Amino acid sequence: MPSAAEAECAPETLLADSPKRVEIADIGCGFGGLLFALAPLMPSTLILGLEIRTSVTEFVQEKIKALRMQNVGNAFAYQNVSCIRANTMKFLPNFFEKAQLSKIFLCFPDPHFKARKHKARIVSQQLNSEYAYVLRPGGIVYTITDVEDLHDWMVEHFDAHPSFARVSEEGDECVRVMTTETEEGKKVERNGGQKFVALFKRLDDPPWPSD
Amino acid sequence: MQHPYQCIAAIESTAQGQASSHLLAACGHRLVLVDVNDSKIITEWFSAISTTNTAEAPENDDGERPKKKQKTVPPVKPANIIKLTVSPDQAHAVAVTDDKYVRVFTIGNGKLEEISQRCMPKRPCAVQVLPDNATIICGDKFGDVYSLPLLPTASEDVPMVADTALESATLEADEPAFKPSATNLTVHTKRNRKALEAQMQQKAFSAKKEPLKFDHKLLLGHVSMLTGVAYASRNVDGRDRGYIITADRDEHIRISRGPPQSHVIEGYCLGHKEFVSKLCLIPGTDLSVSGGGENELYVWDWPAFTLKRKIHLTDEVVNTGESNAEASRQADDGTMSQADSSKKDVAVSGMWIVPCPAAHGGTETALVVAIERLPMLLAIPVNQLGLPRGQDVNITTIDLGHAPLDLACIGDSVVVSLDAREEGQSRFQAIKLQEVQEQGMIGNVRDGEMEKRLACLNSYPTADASLDGKTLDDLLYNVGNLRKRRGWGDSAKEGDDGPDGDAGVDDVAED
């Protein structure tokens, strides 16, 4: 009788022969609300949550294990979702190859209110180049926050970056999930706060200058 | 004690049909220009003391002690020169002083004249003049790379006009009254709640930093401290493509397109396990070599972002250097003191390409490497860098009297500036390398002739009673400080990610 641990079915084993790569990254995934809601909607896409807090990462990993065990034998068993502890501000290119991702989620990032901490914000002119690097042309960055100032900041910086253009939120199911399925999102609902959403498409790189 | 020459740069030009050789040498806050052919110092420059000396507490006329205790501002020392480079056309020199100023000098006709000084937002740690001889790229410890025109435009006070939308995004609009960004509805964490409370109490809007008043562009940025910036050029399909290669403390080497497309990251050369401190492009090839906090050099095919091989700086080599360092250590004034635990840690402090003629008379070159604090140089023939893995590369050790601080080539002569602090010791050594064909080893011969020509630098008065070993060490030896301490215990301070730490830039002090 396989032990509980063996029944975990680590994704690496299942997909050892698969050329599949992670396509969706939830940067700052927190307690995993978005991951668990997205996973069943795209069962054949690999989704990875990245979280800097070790304790929170462990929580999500345990929850994934539990969901898999509970669903052993079902058609969908949460095998396409995982979470790792990572500092994406510094090490995003260590985790993903060029143009690997089709979607990046930035949900309710820490606003870092003080001006001197603006460099620690998850969106900046410099960091946007790294998001552009790991995202394939046509890929989408999804942002949501309840802090209007931060929303304005993110919009301004993505708009200003030549690799991105803002696109409409309409018709994208991920927007609905992002808006209602995270812990933060639910908290904001309860408090009667507002949510600000913005989506940006990763454009093609320009041709090299010709002169 | 005498102050060593912490930076040197060679200038070789043919003006009016006459070949001339000069050496720029920085000694503390002074910069001297030496005419090598005439063996004399022809100009000197020093950065001025920026504030008045108020160290003496003013006394009343009748000699009574002042009633109130006066705040005395310690005299501001003139800023040391920390980087020095020469434009490709040898017409200008750029120096960075540790007061964050980028200073441009004209160096034609044996004159040394400062024509501009621009204060950067953060301390620059790398500077290079591009092949167009019109642009300076400058990387800072905060992680940002800026480009500036070499020759500033006439009106320095013109408010900066944003050339690209990117620039305007970084300029935040001024708000007359301060309004917190958050409300009670938005705060989530205890830390954020505290920040909101503080902001609610803040009446006046604290002034944001002024945008830079001179023409500049923010090209790209890492989140980590930059340790190297280099411009590279490749010819693809008959066209020249420019790249900017940047290295950081978090083991990254990034390859971005050159201006005006520096927001496009082409790729990364990943593999270093410790900080990268030096980058060296091998001219005429697609190779680059990087070194840092490991005792291995990495050889890359950088356009393909692949590691070709590593070159192991053998333990013998490093240990030999260590024992020489022990011998030359000056115990009495406590210089070069180093925690024992880091004695074996390697920190690459310099890499240069130098002429290394082969016995049969070809124009070969060698890669010369300096390891922080070790009184030696390691030399590797460039033609060995491409040897496949598994084939050992010949590394020749060149012993020096003291640790090398900087290196410049004048013709075939390799001039090395030494950390020689006792008065009377020679602060320069000059050698000529030659490849010994069969073994791939490199022989070296002392160039006494060149050393004689540079004797004027040794007799240039730089004795300073106030100099102490620690101040010099702080100026000269900070590559080893790039090492991050592993383990959760001290990680929050060192820029490592603590288990619950901030993602970002806490390791870089606000300036």
XYZ file of C-alpha atoms in Angstrom:
722
model
C 0.000 0.000 0.000
C 1.645 3.228 -1.061
C 2.246 5.704 1.725
C 0.633 9.094 1.744
C 3.911 10.570 0.646
C 4.217 8.266 -2.340
C 0.663 8.991 -3.341
C 1.660 12.631 -3.781
C 2.562 11.986 -7.401
C 5.074 14.758 -7.764
C 4.475 16.507 -11.093
C 8.070 15.990 -12.082
C 7.491 12.227 -12.179
C 4.282 12.461 -14.167
C 5.669 14.890 -16.632
C 9.197 13.606 -16.791
C 8.870 12.898 -20.489
C 6.710 15.865 -21.259
C 8.198 18.847 -23.032
C 5.594 20.965 -21.264
C 6.783 24.051 -19.480
C 5.113 26.347 -17.032
C 3.097 28.887 -18.978
C 1.309 30.834 -16.302
C 3.017 32.534 -13.378
C 1.256 34.057 -10.411
C 3.831 36.431 -8.956
C 3.184 36.912 -5.269
C 0.568 34.164 -5.157
C -0.062 34.474 -1.430
C -2.333 31.714 -0.146
C -2.997 30.381 -3.612
C -6.579 31.478 -4.198
C -5.940 32.367 -7.811
C -3.951 29.186 -8.459
C -6.716 26.905 -7.201
C -9.376 28.757 -9.141
C -7.440 28.844 -12.414
C -6.171 25.269 -12.308
C -9.452 23.518 -13.197
C -10.157 26.051 -15.954
C -6.966 25.179 -17.814
C -6.259 21.600 -16.847
C -3.586 21.022 -19.441
C -1.627 24.191 -18.740
C 1.075 24.312 -16.082
C 0.542 27.092 -13.564
C 3.167 28.126 -11.051
C 2.744 30.326 -8.007
C 5.765 32.240 -6.710
C 5.793 33.582 -3.198
C 8.599 35.088 -1.151
C 7.312 34.130 2.272
C 8.459 30.628 3.154
C 5.611 29.927 5.557
C 3.007 31.000 3.045
C 4.662 28.944 0.305
C 4.566 25.891 2.534
C 0.884 26.443 3.170
C 0.164 26.471 -0.545
C 2.293 23.397 -1.167
C 0.470 21.497 1.551
C -2.876 22.541 0.168
C -1.873 21.355 -3.307
C -0.847 17.986 -1.894
C -4.142 17.713 -0.072
C -6.180 18.611 -3.145
C -4.319 16.052 -5.217
C -4.879 13.320 -2.684
C -8.532 14.178 -2.375
C -8.898 14.001 -6.145
C -6.880 10.900 -6.901
C -8.775 9.002 -9.581
C -10.743 12.043 -10.733
C -10.380 13.484 -14.181
C -8.919 16.630 -12.738
C -6.539 16.280 -9.813
C -4.632 19.546 -9.502
C -1.569 18.087 -11.143
C -1.030 21.199 -13.232
C -0.430 23.605 -10.372
C 2.468 24.114 -8.003
C 4.122 26.729 -5.852
C 7.711 27.612 -5.040
C 9.375 30.031 -2.728
C 11.081 32.667 -4.861
C 12.224 36.265 -4.988
C 10.961 37.186 -8.427
C 12.200 40.746 -8.297
C 15.749 39.503 -8.313
C 15.547 36.085 -9.892
C 12.743 35.946 -12.437
C 15.101 35.083 -15.335
C 16.546 32.236 -13.246
C 13.154 30.535 -13.171
C 11.844 31.123 -16.679
C 13.354 31.073 -20.130
C 12.940 33.756 -22.720
C 9.344 34.000 -23.970
C 8.280 31.005 -21.894
C 5.139 32.408 -20.290
C 1.764 33.227 -21.797
C 0.334 34.914 -18.706
C 1.691 36.726 -15.665
C -0.566 37.664 -12.758
C 0.265 40.495 -10.360
C -2.562 40.435 -7.838
C -2.817 42.925 -5.037
C 0.924 43.617 -4.847
C 2.366 45.335 -1.796
C 1.959 49.038 -2.486
C 5.135 50.114 -0.636
C 3.605 53.466 0.142
C 6.711 55.385 1.038
C 8.343 57.115 -1.896
C 11.751 55.792 -1.009
C 10.391 52.260 -1.281
C 9.066 52.743 -4.781
C 12.037 50.836 -6.100
C 10.742 47.835 -4.158
C 7.479 47.933 -6.089
C 6.859 44.948 -8.269
C 6.317 47.138 -11.326
C 8.918 49.596 -12.559
C 10.515 50.627 -15.820
C 13.434 48.328 -15.122
C 11.440 45.302 -13.972
C 9.010 45.582 -16.861
C 11.863 44.671 -19.185
C 12.240 41.432 -17.234
C 8.520 40.694 -17.468
C 8.787 41.307 -21.202
C 11.730 38.914 -21.383
C 9.941 35.914 -19.815
C 6.597 36.620 -21.489
C 6.081 35.632 -25.113
C 4.889 38.212 -27.632
C 1.099 38.206 -27.395
C 1.275 37.137 -23.753
C -0.670 39.102 -21.142
C 0.174 40.707 -17.810
C -2.848 40.893 -15.500
C -2.789 43.442 -12.691
C -5.292 44.109 -9.951
C -5.117 46.254 -6.825
C -7.428 48.083 -4.483
C -4.975 50.971 -4.100
C -5.786 53.446 -6.850
C -2.395 55.112 -6.588
C -0.647 51.811 -7.178
C -2.990 51.063 -10.077
C -2.080 54.405 -11.640
C 1.595 53.670 -11.075
C 1.389 50.253 -12.737
C -0.611 51.600 -15.674
C 1.806 54.463 -16.165
C 4.848 52.209 -16.138
C 3.484 49.496 -18.391
C 2.075 52.107 -20.780
C 5.431 53.797 -20.934
C 7.343 50.601 -21.617
C 7.722 50.026 -25.363
C 7.204 46.254 -24.991
C 3.679 46.590 -23.615
C 0.321 48.003 -24.677
C -2.789 48.152 -22.561
C -5.631 45.924 -23.660
C -9.227 45.602 -22.592
C -10.339 43.394 -19.701
C -13.480 42.361 -21.538
C -14.005 38.830 -22.650
C -11.171 37.395 -20.608
C -12.274 34.803 -18.089
C -9.085 35.159 -16.118
C -10.161 38.675 -15.172
C -13.270 37.364 -13.444
C -11.222 34.783 -11.565
C -8.546 37.289 -10.594
C -11.139 39.739 -9.338
C -13.128 37.351 -7.165
C -10.994 34.378 -6.224
C -8.032 35.642 -4.212
C -7.970 36.106 -0.454
C -7.180 39.773 -0.926
C -9.986 40.204 -3.432
C -12.494 38.686 -1.042
C -11.273 40.881 1.787
C -11.700 43.960 -0.367
C -15.265 42.826 -1.205
C -16.093 42.455 2.465
C -14.720 45.905 3.245
C -16.577 47.478 0.369
C -13.409 48.651 -1.326
C -12.781 49.202 -4.994
C -10.781 47.019 -7.323
C -8.741 48.414 -10.186
C -7.841 46.092 -13.042
C -5.444 46.577 -15.947
C -4.220 44.175 -18.619
C -1.194 44.613 -20.844
C -0.187 42.698 -23.927
C 3.442 41.919 -24.592
C 4.272 43.298 -28.046
C 6.815 41.992 -30.542
C 10.353 43.245 -30.184
C 11.214 45.934 -32.712
C 13.603 45.034 -35.516
C 17.205 46.029 -34.872
C 17.961 49.597 -35.954
C 18.924 49.569 -39.575
C 21.341 52.443 -39.893
C 52.750 56.326 4.387
C 52.290 56.992 0.726
C 49.059 56.756 -1.185
C 49.050 54.191 -3.980
C 47.699 55.022 -7.422
C 44.315 53.390 -7.349
C 43.439 53.890 -11.045
C 45.601 54.252 -14.128
C 44.778 54.621 -17.807
C 46.994 54.802 -20.872
C 46.562 57.315 -23.651
C 48.228 56.603 -26.940
C 47.712 58.865 -29.836
C 49.297 60.044 -32.992
C 48.741 63.743 -33.198
C 50.415 65.558 -36.056
C 52.153 62.417 -37.140
C 53.957 62.029 -33.818
C 53.225 59.046 -31.642
C 52.792 60.035 -28.040
C 52.204 58.053 -24.919
C 50.712 59.346 -21.760
C 49.586 57.777 -18.547
C 46.788 59.099 -16.407
C 47.174 58.093 -12.783
C 44.759 58.738 -9.927
C 46.146 59.057 -6.444
C 43.445 59.663 -3.882
C 41.651 62.764 -5.053
C 44.407 63.818 -7.438
C 44.811 62.997 -11.083
C 48.148 63.350 -12.807
C 49.091 63.178 -16.447
C 52.500 61.756 -17.283
C 54.278 62.164 -20.579
C 55.829 58.739 -20.861
C 58.333 59.632 -23.548
C 59.617 62.607 -21.587
C 59.331 60.780 -18.260
C 57.654 63.593 -16.462
C 54.418 64.691 -14.904
C 53.037 67.457 -17.016
C 49.711 68.256 -15.386
C 47.863 67.530 -12.220
C 44.268 68.035 -11.233
C 42.483 67.630 -8.000
C 38.850 67.640 -7.032
C 38.143 70.576 -4.762
C 37.040 70.377 -1.201
C 33.311 70.927 -1.467
C 32.379 72.547 1.840
C 34.228 74.910 4.096
C 36.127 73.527 7.000
C 34.184 74.179 10.186
C 36.084 71.886 12.447
C 37.340 74.599 14.727
C 34.674 75.661 17.195
C 34.514 79.417 17.013
C 35.490 81.145 20.208
C 34.303 84.460 21.484
C 36.676 87.332 21.125
C 37.624 87.383 24.755
C 38.472 83.737 24.720
C 35.493 82.494 26.692
C 34.084 79.174 25.838
C 31.039 79.443 23.631
C 27.858 79.221 25.692
C 26.090 76.788 23.474
C 27.642 73.618 22.273
C 28.184 74.182 18.607
C 27.552 71.487 16.120
C 30.770 70.988 14.289
C 30.672 69.627 10.830
C 33.678 67.446 10.165
C 35.677 68.770 7.231
C 34.611 67.126 4.026
C 37.575 65.468 2.419
C 37.933 65.948 -1.296
C 36.448 62.998 -3.081
C 38.647 60.123 -4.202
C 38.721 59.073 -7.814
C 37.204 55.620 -8.059
C 36.952 54.972 -11.805
C 38.976 56.179 -14.718
C 38.545 55.518 -18.410
C 39.631 56.966 -21.730
C 37.489 57.429 -24.835
C 38.301 55.145 -27.776
C 39.641 58.092 -29.793
C 41.927 58.937 -26.862
C 40.694 62.513 -26.841
C 38.805 62.507 -23.562
C 39.060 60.941 -20.148
C 36.188 60.273 -17.802
C 36.710 60.007 -14.075
C 34.196 59.114 -11.411
C 34.755 60.482 -7.928
C 33.133 58.980 -4.887
C 30.902 62.018 -4.415
C 28.843 60.600 -7.320
C 30.263 62.998 -9.889
C 31.081 61.963 -13.432
C 33.840 64.261 -14.675
C 34.970 64.665 -18.255
C 38.441 65.919 -19.199
C 40.059 66.807 -22.464
C 43.463 65.202 -22.773
C 44.810 66.469 -26.050
C 48.135 68.258 -26.406
C 49.449 67.173 -23.059
C 46.794 69.146 -21.231
C 44.363 67.818 -18.664
C 41.314 69.997 -18.378
C 38.028 69.268 -16.645
C 35.198 70.339 -18.918
C 32.187 69.058 -17.034
C 31.025 67.535 -13.807
C 27.621 65.927 -13.428
C 26.243 64.462 -10.246
C 24.548 61.126 -10.687
C 21.671 59.982 -8.491
C 23.651 57.074 -7.081
C 27.294 56.172 -6.819
C 28.496 55.029 -10.249
C 30.407 51.774 -10.214
C 31.232 51.333 -13.891
C 31.731 53.766 -16.707
C 32.609 53.449 -20.369
C 32.745 55.737 -23.368
C 30.994 54.168 -26.355
C 32.706 53.646 -29.717
C 30.849 56.694 -31.049
C 33.085 58.794 -28.756
C 29.987 60.815 -27.966
C 28.187 58.837 -25.265
C 29.064 57.691 -21.787
C 27.302 54.714 -20.243
C 27.368 54.579 -16.521
C 26.173 51.855 -14.160
C 25.449 52.542 -10.532
C 25.324 50.586 -7.326
C 21.573 50.834 -7.290
C 21.379 48.746 -10.447
C 20.658 51.391 -13.061
C 22.522 52.128 -16.292
C 22.404 55.645 -17.664
C 23.671 57.144 -20.859
C 24.937 60.701 -20.960
C 26.393 62.707 -23.781
C 30.160 62.812 -23.407
C 30.152 66.522 -24.080
C 27.291 68.122 -22.220
C 25.058 70.442 -24.178
C 25.615 74.138 -23.748
C 22.647 74.809 -21.499
C 23.079 72.492 -18.521
C 20.193 74.075 -16.687
C 17.551 73.315 -19.280
C 14.944 71.127 -17.636
C 15.257 67.637 -18.990
C 13.077 66.942 -21.986
C 11.936 63.360 -22.050
C 13.139 61.750 -25.234
C 11.201 58.628 -24.659
C 7.968 57.965 -22.882
C 9.940 55.858 -20.434
C 11.669 58.885 -18.981
C 8.465 60.803 -18.332
C 7.047 57.862 -16.472
C 9.827 58.069 -13.945
C 9.232 61.720 -13.219
C 6.440 61.858 -10.729
C 4.125 64.815 -10.872
C 4.467 67.265 -8.056
C 1.549 67.404 -5.715
C 1.077 70.528 -3.653
C -0.721 68.835 -0.803
C 0.104 65.410 0.472
C -2.598 62.820 0.144
C -2.025 59.298 1.396
C -2.440 56.711 -1.324
C -4.229 54.343 0.968
C -7.465 54.513 2.829
C -8.767 52.419 5.658
C -10.262 50.155 3.082
C -7.007 49.326 1.439
C -4.555 48.546 4.168
C -3.873 44.884 4.554
C -0.784 44.253 6.602
C 0.350 45.646 9.906
C 3.316 47.280 8.212
C 1.097 49.013 5.697
C -1.290 50.160 8.419
C 1.579 51.758 10.298
C 2.801 53.453 7.143
C -0.684 54.837 6.549
C -0.891 56.221 10.071
C 2.435 57.933 9.619
C 1.299 59.410 6.349
C -1.999 60.664 7.815
C 0.012 62.632 10.336
C 2.273 64.061 7.710
C 1.165 67.636 7.075
C 3.578 68.891 4.526
C 4.631 67.057 1.437
C 8.263 66.151 1.731
C 10.157 67.260 -1.314
C 10.904 64.544 -3.788
C 14.377 64.344 -5.195
C 14.950 66.771 -8.025
C 15.104 65.195 -11.431
C 18.585 65.378 -12.965
C 19.102 68.673 -14.699
C 21.376 67.435 -17.426
C 20.641 65.386 -20.487
C 20.564 61.717 -19.609
C 18.615 58.559 -20.291
C 17.878 55.638 -18.018
C 18.705 52.727 -20.285
C 18.022 49.722 -18.128
C 18.170 48.486 -14.583
C 18.793 45.452 -12.490
C 17.263 45.122 -9.072
C 20.667 44.190 -7.693
C 23.862 46.164 -7.382
C 25.690 46.376 -10.699
C 29.271 45.266 -10.744
C 30.131 45.558 -14.412
C 28.894 47.297 -17.537
C 30.349 46.756 -20.997
C 29.328 47.750 -24.479
C 29.740 45.137 -27.190
C 29.267 45.246 -30.892
C 28.684 42.475 -33.415
C 28.300 42.505 -37.110
C 25.210 40.589 -38.198
C 24.205 40.476 -41.854
C 26.481 43.348 -42.651
C 25.115 45.600 -39.938
C 26.598 46.512 -36.604
C 24.497 45.637 -33.588
C 25.275 47.196 -30.251
C 24.705 45.451 -26.951
C 25.057 46.369 -23.327
C 26.284 43.599 -21.077
C 25.670 44.075 -17.376
C 26.725 41.987 -14.419
C 25.355 42.117 -10.910
C 25.911 40.979 -7.379
C 23.178 38.346 -7.692
C 25.184 36.281 -10.158
C 23.480 37.583 -13.307
C 25.035 38.561 -16.574
C 22.439 40.192 -18.769
C 22.713 41.007 -22.443
C 20.472 43.849 -23.577
C 20.283 45.660 -26.874
C 22.305 48.834 -27.011
C 20.668 52.242 -27.002
C 18.047 53.174 -28.226
C 16.530 49.715 -27.605
C 18.071 48.954 -24.218
C 14.714 47.964 -22.814
C 14.963 44.769 -24.855
C 16.711 41.980 -22.987
C 18.206 39.540 -25.457
C 19.304 36.961 -22.933
C 21.222 36.007 -19.848
C 24.427 34.149 -19.193
C 23.519 32.300 -16.034
C 25.757 29.996 -14.114
C 27.788 31.929 -11.606
C 27.310 30.681 -8.076
C 28.679 33.811 -6.455
C 28.670 37.481 -7.328
C 30.099 38.503 -10.687
C 32.665 41.265 -10.292
C 34.454 41.545 -13.612
C 33.525 41.130 -17.241
C 35.946 41.066 -20.117
C 35.052 40.918 -23.773
C 37.595 39.190 -26.003
C 38.022 41.411 -29.063
C 37.539 39.804 -32.438
C 35.571 36.897 -30.992
C 32.145 36.101 -29.623
C 33.728 35.205 -26.311
C 33.519 36.917 -22.992
C 35.101 35.995 -19.690
C 33.590 36.703 -16.307
C 34.953 36.371 -12.823
C 33.664 37.011 -9.357
C 33.530 35.337 -6.007
C 34.519 31.857 -7.136
C 37.882 30.473 -8.033
C 36.708 29.742 -11.535
C 36.504 32.014 -14.524
C 33.587 31.512 -16.853
C 34.092 31.660 -20.608
C 30.905 32.420 -22.537
C 29.735 32.490 -26.096
C 27.711 35.501 -25.113
C 25.622 35.974 -28.292
C 24.429 32.400 -27.766
C 24.147 32.868 -23.986
C 26.018 29.639 -23.433
C 28.861 28.684 -21.179
C 31.745 27.312 -23.195
C 33.916 26.312 -20.291
C 35.185 27.307 -16.927
C 38.782 27.911 -16.063
C 39.753 26.699 -12.674
C 42.116 28.950 -10.797
C 43.853 26.090 -9.146
C 44.207 25.934 -5.443
C 47.981 25.943 -5.802
C 47.842 29.211 -7.643
C 45.593 30.783 -5.092
C 47.488 29.334 -2.164
C 50.817 30.509 -3.515
C 49.379 33.931 -3.746
C 48.059 33.666 -0.223
C 51.432 32.806 1.218
C 53.045 35.659 -0.680
C 50.370 37.935 0.660
C 51.214 36.799 4.155
C 54.842 37.621 3.607
C 54.187 41.105 2.334
C 51.500 41.957 4.867
C 52.328 44.988 6.924
C 51.312 44.017 10.414
C 52.077 47.169 12.339
C 49.525 49.500 10.839
C 46.915 46.791 10.533
C 46.572 47.008 6.780
C 45.014 44.260 4.753
C 43.452 42.728 7.796
C 40.994 40.119 6.777
C 38.816 37.708 8.656
C 40.495 34.319 8.652
C 37.398 32.581 7.425
C 37.518 34.452 4.162
C 41.201 33.922 3.539
C 40.587 31.326 0.895
C 37.746 33.200 -0.755
C 38.565 34.417 -4.192
C 37.353 37.766 -5.450
C 38.374 38.657 -8.984
C 39.334 42.309 -8.893
C 40.594 42.902 -12.409
C 40.654 41.462 -15.896
C 42.462 42.958 -18.852
C 43.536 41.987 -22.344
C 47.219 42.707 -22.836
C 49.677 42.223 -25.683
C 51.520 38.942 -25.516
C 53.593 38.552 -28.662
C 54.268 34.979 -29.656
C 57.788 33.775 -30.214
C 57.245 33.559 -33.939
C 56.152 37.175 -33.989
C 52.371 37.012 -34.201
C 50.208 39.602 -32.471
C 48.791 37.497 -29.717
C 47.118 38.658 -26.577
C 46.714 37.337 -23.093
C 43.972 37.636 -20.505
C 45.442 38.905 -17.267
C 43.499 38.430 -14.037
C 43.955 40.009 -10.638
C 42.581 38.482 -7.457
C 41.846 40.915 -4.692
C 44.698 41.415 -2.244
C 46.962 38.805 -3.833
C 50.342 40.160 -5.009
C 50.254 38.449 -8.363
C 48.660 38.386 -11.759
C 47.435 35.317 -13.594
C 47.974 35.238 -17.345
C 46.209 33.022 -19.879
C 46.855 33.165 -23.614
C 43.656 34.297 -25.287
C 43.976 31.566 -27.889
C 43.533 29.022 -25.074
C 40.209 30.417 -23.885
C 38.384 28.540 -26.589
C 39.915 25.162 -25.729
C 37.224 22.552 -25.163
C 36.270 21.534 -21.669
C 38.426 18.814 -20.319
C 41.537 20.343 -21.818
C 43.453 22.224 -19.201
C 44.254 25.816 -19.820
C 47.734 27.016 -18.965
C 47.722 29.669 -16.308
C 50.946 31.500 -15.681
C 51.510 33.207 -12.376
C 53.331 36.507 -12.403
C 54.524 37.462 -8.957
C 54.425 41.082 -8.000
C 55.941 43.008 -5.149
C 52.517 44.054 -3.874
C 48.866 43.569 -4.751
C 47.967 45.052 -8.144
C 45.416 47.838 -8.111
C 45.109 48.618 -11.790
C 46.810 47.907 -15.081
C 47.373 49.794 -18.327
C 49.184 48.944 -21.545
C 51.622 51.320 -23.137
C 52.709 49.731 -26.374
C 53.755 46.198 -25.471
C 54.520 47.138 -21.921
C 52.116 46.133 -19.184
C 52.180 48.767 -16.462
C 50.827 47.679 -13.091
C 49.984 50.007 -10.241
C 50.884 48.394 -6.917
C 49.544 48.746 -3.424
C 52.878 49.897 -2.055
C 52.217 52.010 1.000
C 55.588 52.423 2.648
C 57.431 55.500 1.567
C 60.209 54.636 -0.764
C 58.552 51.558 -2.213
C 57.949 51.666 -5.922
C 54.293 51.943 -6.782
C 54.717 50.669 -10.312
C 55.968 47.585 -12.021
C 56.182 47.210 -15.781
C 56.521 43.886 -17.575
C 56.461 42.568 -21.079
C 54.808 39.248 -21.749
C 55.761 36.709 -24.338
C 54.080 33.487 -25.212
C 56.310 30.456 -25.049
C 54.892 28.636 -27.983
C 55.105 24.949 -27.214
C 53.769 24.951 -23.724
C 51.267 27.764 -23.942
C 53.033 29.272 -20.969
C 53.775 32.926 -20.765
C 57.147 34.286 -19.974
C 57.558 37.727 -18.585
C 60.403 40.143 -18.569
C 60.716 43.179 -16.400
C 60.566 46.374 -18.414
C 63.052 48.425 -16.471
C 63.047 51.095 -19.154
C 59.356 51.791 -18.674
C 59.726 51.722 -14.914
C 62.380 54.405 -15.183
C 60.047 56.533 -17.237
C 57.410 56.255 -14.568
C 59.789 57.062 -11.731
C 58.372 60.579 -11.698
C 55.178 59.119 -10.284
C 57.110 57.569 -7.458
C 58.701 60.858 -6.562
C 55.421 62.788 -6.851
C 54.635 63.927 -3.324
C 51.774 61.947 -1.892
C 52.927 61.362 1.636
C 50.110 62.038 4.008
C 50.362 61.858 7.747
C 46.653 61.349 8.081
C 46.616 58.260 5.882
C 45.821 55.065 7.645
C 45.674 51.485 6.559
C 41.965 51.102 7.127
C 41.007 54.116 5.003
C 43.149 52.815 2.199
C 41.722 49.320 2.490
C 38.196 50.736 2.302
C 39.065 52.611 -0.862
C 41.001 49.839 -2.561
C 39.477 46.574 -1.446
C 35.751 46.234 -1.662
C 35.167 43.449 -4.150
C 35.158 40.861 -1.379
C 32.362 42.806 0.311
C 30.063 41.794 -2.512
C 29.833 38.314 -1.086
C 26.454 37.538 0.434
C 26.376 35.714 3.693
C 24.336 32.568 3.364
C 21.911 31.444 6.016
C 18.803 33.005 7.394
C 20.500 34.528 10.396
C 22.066 37.601 8.867
C 20.398 37.417 5.539
C 18.086 40.350 5.946
C 21.029 42.699 6.216
C 23.060 41.205 3.444
C 20.509 41.421 0.715
C 19.732 37.730 0.703
C 16.070 36.960 0.867
C 15.116 36.352 4.430
C 12.361 33.809 4.912
C 9.831 36.593 5.205
C 11.895 39.364 3.836
C 11.409 42.052 1.301
C 12.049 41.071 -2.234
C 13.923 44.106 -3.107
C 16.714 46.449 -2.599
C 17.328 46.554 1.124
C 20.949 45.664 0.560
C 21.596 48.888 -1.248
C 21.751 51.860 1.051
C 19.818 54.913 0.021
C 22.222 57.624 -0.905
